[in-house]
Amino acid sequence: KNIMDRQGVTIMTGYWEPHTSSIDFCESNYLHTHYVAEIHNMWSSIVGISLFGVLGLMCGNPSKELRFSIAYFILVLIGVGSACLHATLHWVYQSSDELPMVYLITTYIYIFLELESPPKPKRINNRGHDEDDDDDGSGSGGVHKKLSTSSRYPNLSLHLSLLMVVNTIIYYKFQNLYWVFLLTFGLGLTSYVTMVGRMFYKGSTMTKNHISKKVIALSVVSYFFVGSPSWIIDMLHCDSSSLSSSSHYDHGLTWHIIWHFAAGFGAYCTIVYLESFRMQSLAKDFSARYILGFIPIIVPSTAGEIKID
């Protein structure tokens, strides 16, 4: 059977009802299909969030370090989790959206604190080539010698992992309270922004690089000046805000899709400027390439900034 939504639009009853998530977003449920609760919020999660993570995994990480691959992979997971949440409004998929967001902020903090960690040690094999060090210090044709850790804070990853375990337990304990997620995410984001702000206040040379400054500006504008206001409008002015036109295909569009694109791009740019900081710390030359004129990619280079339009 069909029912009326809060704006008087006739919609279908849904496959996933009754919903178990602690939040229902502004987009009218099951407006286009019986099987997807919020179809516009679903596709925009994949296109606006996950694809940026895939781009980073394919083209980013100029220092070839695991930390950046993990960050991009988490960004992919956020988009997939968000798509599943909006498709079903189920509590399991809500956790697959919200918990990775907290994990990504934690990964930012780890990368930032380890920016000045020494590069991964190298060994010279019998043929005179450099090879990455193995955990046990051995390898085919290599020098059998165990080398010290390259981490600036050897226990940092363990402590942050334990913190995320505790956070996950608290999250599931109070998952029915949406403000608990907002509080933990907000605290993590505030901590990270404070650390970056202190770096600028102290006049770090890393912040003076023109590529880094440009990507930071993209991240800040996208997340704080485009994404966050769109999220607030969607949450607080649902009945009076809509992006729909007379077309059938965009019927039900809300400001939440702008949040997805802006937050996904902002998160991607955050990883990119952390890459630029890391390259400076390693004293490696790099340049920036721009896909479509605005999506940055950091690449090892001895040339100046390169643009690909």
Coordinates of C-alpha atoms in Angstrom, one line a residue:
K1 CA 0.0 0.0 0.0
N2 CA 1.0 3.7 -0.4
I3 CA 1.2 6.3 2.3
M4 CA 1.7 10.1 2.5
D5 CA 5.0 11.6 3.6
R6 CA 5.3 14.8 5.8
Q7 CA 5.1 17.0 2.7
G8 CA 2.0 15.4 1.4
V9 CA 3.7 13.3 -1.3
T10 CA 2.4 9.8 -2.0
I11 CA 5.1 7.2 -1.4
M12 CA 5.3 3.5 -1.2
T13 CA 5.7 1.4 1.9
G14 CA 9.2 -0.1 2.1
Y15 CA 10.9 -3.4 2.0
W16 CA 13.1 -2.4 4.9
E17 CA 10.4 -1.3 7.3
P18 CA 10.2 -1.0 10.2
H19 CA 13.3 1.1 10.3
T20 CA 15.8 0.6 13.1
S21 CA 18.3 3.4 12.6
S22 CA 18.3 6.2 15.2
I23 CA 17.9 8.8 12.5
D24 CA 15.7 9.3 9.4
F25 CA 16.9 11.9 6.9
C26 CA 15.0 14.5 5.0
E27 CA 14.6 12.7 1.7
S28 CA 11.1 11.0 1.5
N29 CA 11.4 7.3 2.0
Y30 CA 10.7 4.8 -0.9
L31 CA 9.7 7.7 -3.2
H32 CA 11.1 5.9 -6.4
T33 CA 11.2 2.2 -5.5
H34 CA 9.9 -0.2 -2.9
Y35 CA 13.4 -1.5 -2.2
V36 CA 15.5 1.7 -1.5
A37 CA 14.5 4.0 1.3
E38 CA 16.5 7.1 0.1
I39 CA 17.7 6.5 -3.4
H40 CA 19.3 10.0 -4.0
N41 CA 21.2 9.8 -0.7
M42 CA 22.3 6.3 -1.6
W43 CA 23.8 7.0 -5.0
S44 CA 25.4 10.2 -3.8
S45 CA 27.2 8.3 -1.1
I46 CA 29.0 6.1 -3.6
V47 CA 29.7 8.8 -6.2
G48 CA 30.4 11.6 -3.7
I49 CA 32.4 9.7 -1.1
S50 CA 33.6 6.2 -2.1
L51 CA 34.9 7.3 -5.6
F52 CA 37.3 9.8 -4.0
G53 CA 38.7 6.9 -1.9
V54 CA 39.1 4.8 -4.9
L55 CA 40.9 7.6 -6.7
G56 CA 43.3 7.9 -3.8
L57 CA 44.0 4.2 -3.8
M58 CA 44.7 4.2 -7.5
C59 CA 46.6 7.5 -8.0
G60 CA 47.6 8.8 -4.5
N61 CA 50.0 7.9 -1.8
P62 CA 53.3 9.2 -3.3
S63 CA 55.3 8.1 -0.3
K64 CA 54.0 4.5 -0.7
E65 CA 53.1 4.2 3.0
L66 CA 50.4 2.0 4.5
R67 CA 49.0 4.8 6.5
F68 CA 47.6 6.6 3.5
S69 CA 46.2 3.5 1.9
I70 CA 44.3 2.8 5.1
A71 CA 42.9 6.4 5.1
Y72 CA 41.7 6.1 1.5
F73 CA 40.3 2.6 2.1
I74 CA 38.3 3.9 5.1
L75 CA 36.9 6.7 2.9
V76 CA 35.7 4.0 0.5
L77 CA 34.0 2.2 3.4
I78 CA 32.3 5.3 4.6
G79 CA 30.7 5.8 1.2
V80 CA 29.6 2.2 1.1
G81 CA 28.3 2.2 4.6
S82 CA 26.5 5.5 4.0
A83 CA 24.8 4.1 0.9
C84 CA 23.7 1.0 2.8
L85 CA 22.3 3.2 5.6
H86 CA 20.3 5.4 3.3
A87 CA 19.1 2.4 1.3
T88 CA 17.8 0.6 4.4
L89 CA 17.7 2.9 7.4
H90 CA 18.8 -0.2 9.4
W91 CA 20.9 0.1 12.6
V92 CA 23.6 -2.3 11.3
Y93 CA 24.3 -0.1 8.3
Q94 CA 24.1 3.0 10.4
S95 CA 27.1 1.7 12.3
S96 CA 28.9 0.9 9.1
D97 CA 28.6 4.5 8.1
E98 CA 29.3 6.3 11.4
L99 CA 32.0 4.2 12.9
P100 CA 34.4 4.5 9.9
M101 CA 33.9 8.3 10.1
V102 CA 35.4 8.2 13.6
Y103 CA 38.1 5.8 12.4
L104 CA 39.1 8.2 9.6
I105 CA 39.5 11.1 12.0
T106 CA 41.7 8.8 14.1
T107 CA 43.8 7.9 11.1
Y108 CA 44.2 11.7 10.4
I109 CA 45.5 12.1 13.9
Y110 CA 48.0 9.2 13.5
I111 CA 49.3 10.5 10.2
F112 CA 49.7 14.0 11.6
L113 CA 51.5 12.9 14.7
E114 CA 53.8 10.7 12.6
L115 CA 54.6 13.3 9.9
E116 CA 58.2 13.6 11.0
S117 CA 58.8 9.9 11.6
P118 CA 62.0 8.7 9.8
P119 CA 61.6 7.0 6.5
K120 CA 61.3 3.2 6.3
P121 CA 64.8 1.7 6.5
K122 CA 66.4 0.3 3.4
R123 CA 68.7 -2.7 2.9
I124 CA 71.2 -3.2 0.1
N125 CA 70.9 -6.6 -1.5
N126 CA 73.7 -8.6 -3.1
R127 CA 73.0 -7.0 -6.5
G128 CA 73.4 -3.5 -5.1
H129 CA 69.7 -2.5 -5.2
D130 CA 67.7 -0.9 -2.3
E131 CA 65.0 -3.1 -0.8
D132 CA 62.4 -2.2 1.8
D133 CA 63.2 -3.7 5.2
D134 CA 61.3 -6.8 6.3
D135 CA 59.9 -7.2 9.8
D136 CA 62.4 -10.0 10.5
G137 CA 65.3 -8.3 8.8
S138 CA 65.7 -11.1 6.2
G139 CA 64.9 -11.5 2.6
S140 CA 66.1 -13.2 -0.6
G141 CA 69.6 -11.9 -1.3
G142 CA 69.3 -9.2 1.4
V143 CA 71.5 -8.3 4.4
H144 CA 70.3 -10.4 7.4
K145 CA 70.0 -7.6 9.9
K146 CA 67.0 -6.5 12.0
L147 CA 66.6 -2.7 11.9
S148 CA 64.9 -0.4 14.4
T149 CA 61.3 0.8 14.0
S150 CA 60.7 3.9 11.8
S151 CA 57.8 5.1 13.9
R152 CA 58.2 8.4 15.8
Y153 CA 55.8 7.1 18.5
P154 CA 56.2 3.3 18.6
N155 CA 53.1 2.7 20.7
L156 CA 50.9 5.3 19.0
S157 CA 49.1 2.9 16.7
L158 CA 48.4 0.5 19.6
H159 CA 47.0 3.3 21.8
L160 CA 44.8 4.7 19.1
S161 CA 43.5 1.2 18.2
L162 CA 42.6 0.6 21.8
L163 CA 40.9 4.0 21.9
M164 CA 38.8 3.0 18.9
V165 CA 37.9 -0.3 20.5
V166 CA 36.6 1.6 23.5
N167 CA 34.8 4.1 21.2
T168 CA 33.2 1.3 19.3
I169 CA 31.9 -0.3 22.5
I170 CA 30.5 3.0 23.7
Y171 CA 28.9 3.6 20.3
Y172 CA 27.0 0.3 20.3
K173 CA 26.0 0.8 23.9
F174 CA 24.3 4.1 23.1
Q175 CA 23.6 3.7 19.4
N176 CA 20.0 4.7 19.8
L177 CA 21.2 8.2 20.9
Y178 CA 22.4 10.0 17.7
W179 CA 24.0 12.8 19.7
V180 CA 26.6 10.3 21.2
F181 CA 28.0 9.7 17.7
L182 CA 27.9 13.5 17.0
L183 CA 29.8 14.1 20.2
T184 CA 32.5 11.5 19.6
F185 CA 33.0 12.5 16.0
G186 CA 33.0 16.2 17.0
L187 CA 35.6 15.7 19.7
G188 CA 37.9 13.8 17.2
L189 CA 37.4 16.5 14.5
T190 CA 38.1 19.3 17.0
S191 CA 41.2 17.6 18.2
Y192 CA 42.6 17.2 14.7
V193 CA 41.7 20.7 13.6
T194 CA 43.4 22.1 16.8
M195 CA 46.6 20.2 16.0
V196 CA 46.7 21.5 12.4
G197 CA 45.8 25.0 13.7
R198 CA 48.8 24.9 16.1
M199 CA 51.0 23.9 13.2
F200 CA 50.0 27.1 11.3
Y201 CA 50.3 29.2 14.5
K202 CA 53.8 28.1 15.0
G203 CA 54.7 28.9 11.4
S204 CA 55.8 25.4 10.3
T205 CA 57.5 25.4 7.0
M206 CA 55.2 22.6 5.8
T207 CA 52.3 25.0 5.8
K208 CA 54.1 27.5 3.6
N209 CA 54.3 25.2 0.5
H210 CA 52.0 26.6 -2.1
I211 CA 50.6 23.2 -3.1
S212 CA 49.8 22.3 0.5
K213 CA 48.1 25.7 1.1
K214 CA 46.0 25.3 -2.0
V215 CA 44.8 21.8 -1.0
I216 CA 44.1 22.8 2.6
A217 CA 42.0 25.7 1.2
L218 CA 40.0 23.2 -0.9
S219 CA 39.5 21.0 2.1
V220 CA 38.3 23.7 4.4
V221 CA 36.0 25.4 1.9
S222 CA 34.5 22.1 0.8
Y223 CA 33.9 20.7 4.3
F224 CA 33.2 23.7 6.5
F225 CA 31.7 26.2 4.1
V226 CA 29.8 24.0 1.7
G227 CA 29.2 20.6 3.3
S228 CA 28.5 21.5 6.9
P229 CA 25.9 24.2 6.1
S230 CA 24.2 21.8 3.7
W231 CA 24.0 19.2 6.5
I232 CA 22.6 21.7 8.9
I233 CA 19.9 22.9 6.4
D234 CA 19.0 19.3 5.7
M235 CA 18.7 18.5 9.4
L236 CA 16.9 21.6 10.7
H237 CA 14.9 22.9 7.7
C238 CA 13.7 19.7 6.1
D239 CA 10.1 20.9 5.5
S240 CA 11.1 24.1 3.8
S241 CA 14.2 23.0 1.8
S242 CA 14.3 21.0 -1.3
L243 CA 16.5 20.7 -4.5
S244 CA 13.8 19.0 -6.5
S245 CA 12.6 20.4 -9.8
S246 CA 9.6 19.3 -11.9
S247 CA 11.6 16.4 -13.3
H248 CA 10.6 12.9 -12.1
Y249 CA 14.3 11.8 -11.8
D250 CA 15.4 14.4 -9.3
H251 CA 12.2 14.3 -7.3
G252 CA 13.1 14.0 -3.6
L253 CA 16.6 15.6 -3.9
T254 CA 17.7 17.3 -0.7
W255 CA 20.7 19.2 0.6
H256 CA 22.1 16.0 2.0
I257 CA 23.5 15.0 -1.4
I258 CA 25.6 18.3 -1.4
W259 CA 26.8 17.2 2.1
H260 CA 28.0 13.9 0.6
F261 CA 30.0 15.4 -2.2
A262 CA 31.4 18.2 -0.1
A263 CA 32.3 16.0 2.8
G264 CA 33.8 13.3 0.5
F265 CA 35.9 15.8 -1.4
G266 CA 36.9 17.6 1.8
A267 CA 38.0 14.3 3.4
Y268 CA 39.9 13.4 0.3
C269 CA 41.7 16.7 0.2
T270 CA 42.6 16.3 3.9
I271 CA 44.5 13.1 3.0
V272 CA 46.1 14.8 0.0
Y273 CA 47.5 17.7 2.0
L274 CA 48.8 15.3 4.7
E275 CA 50.6 13.5 1.8
S276 CA 52.1 16.8 0.8
F277 CA 53.3 17.4 4.5
R278 CA 54.8 13.9 4.5
M279 CA 56.7 14.4 1.3
Q280 CA 58.2 17.6 2.7
S281 CA 59.1 15.8 5.9
L282 CA 60.9 13.1 3.8
A283 CA 62.6 15.8 1.8
K284 CA 61.1 14.5 -1.5
D285 CA 60.2 16.7 -4.4
F286 CA 56.6 16.5 -5.5
S287 CA 54.1 18.3 -7.6
A288 CA 50.3 18.5 -7.8
R289 CA 48.2 17.4 -10.7
Y290 CA 44.5 18.4 -11.0
I291 CA 41.8 16.1 -12.5
L292 CA 39.0 18.2 -14.0
G293 CA 41.0 21.2 -12.9
F294 CA 40.2 20.9 -9.2
I295 CA 40.7 17.4 -7.8
P296 CA 44.3 17.3 -6.6
I297 CA 46.8 14.4 -6.8
I298 CA 50.2 14.6 -5.2
V299 CA 52.9 12.9 -7.4
P300 CA 56.7 12.6 -6.9
S301 CA 58.4 15.1 -9.1
T302 CA 61.2 17.5 -9.5
A303 CA 59.1 19.9 -11.6
G304 CA 56.8 22.6 -10.6
E305 CA 53.1 22.3 -10.2
I306 CA 51.4 20.6 -13.0
K307 CA 47.7 21.0 -14.0
I308 CA 45.7 18.5 -15.9
D309 CA 42.4 20.1 -17.0

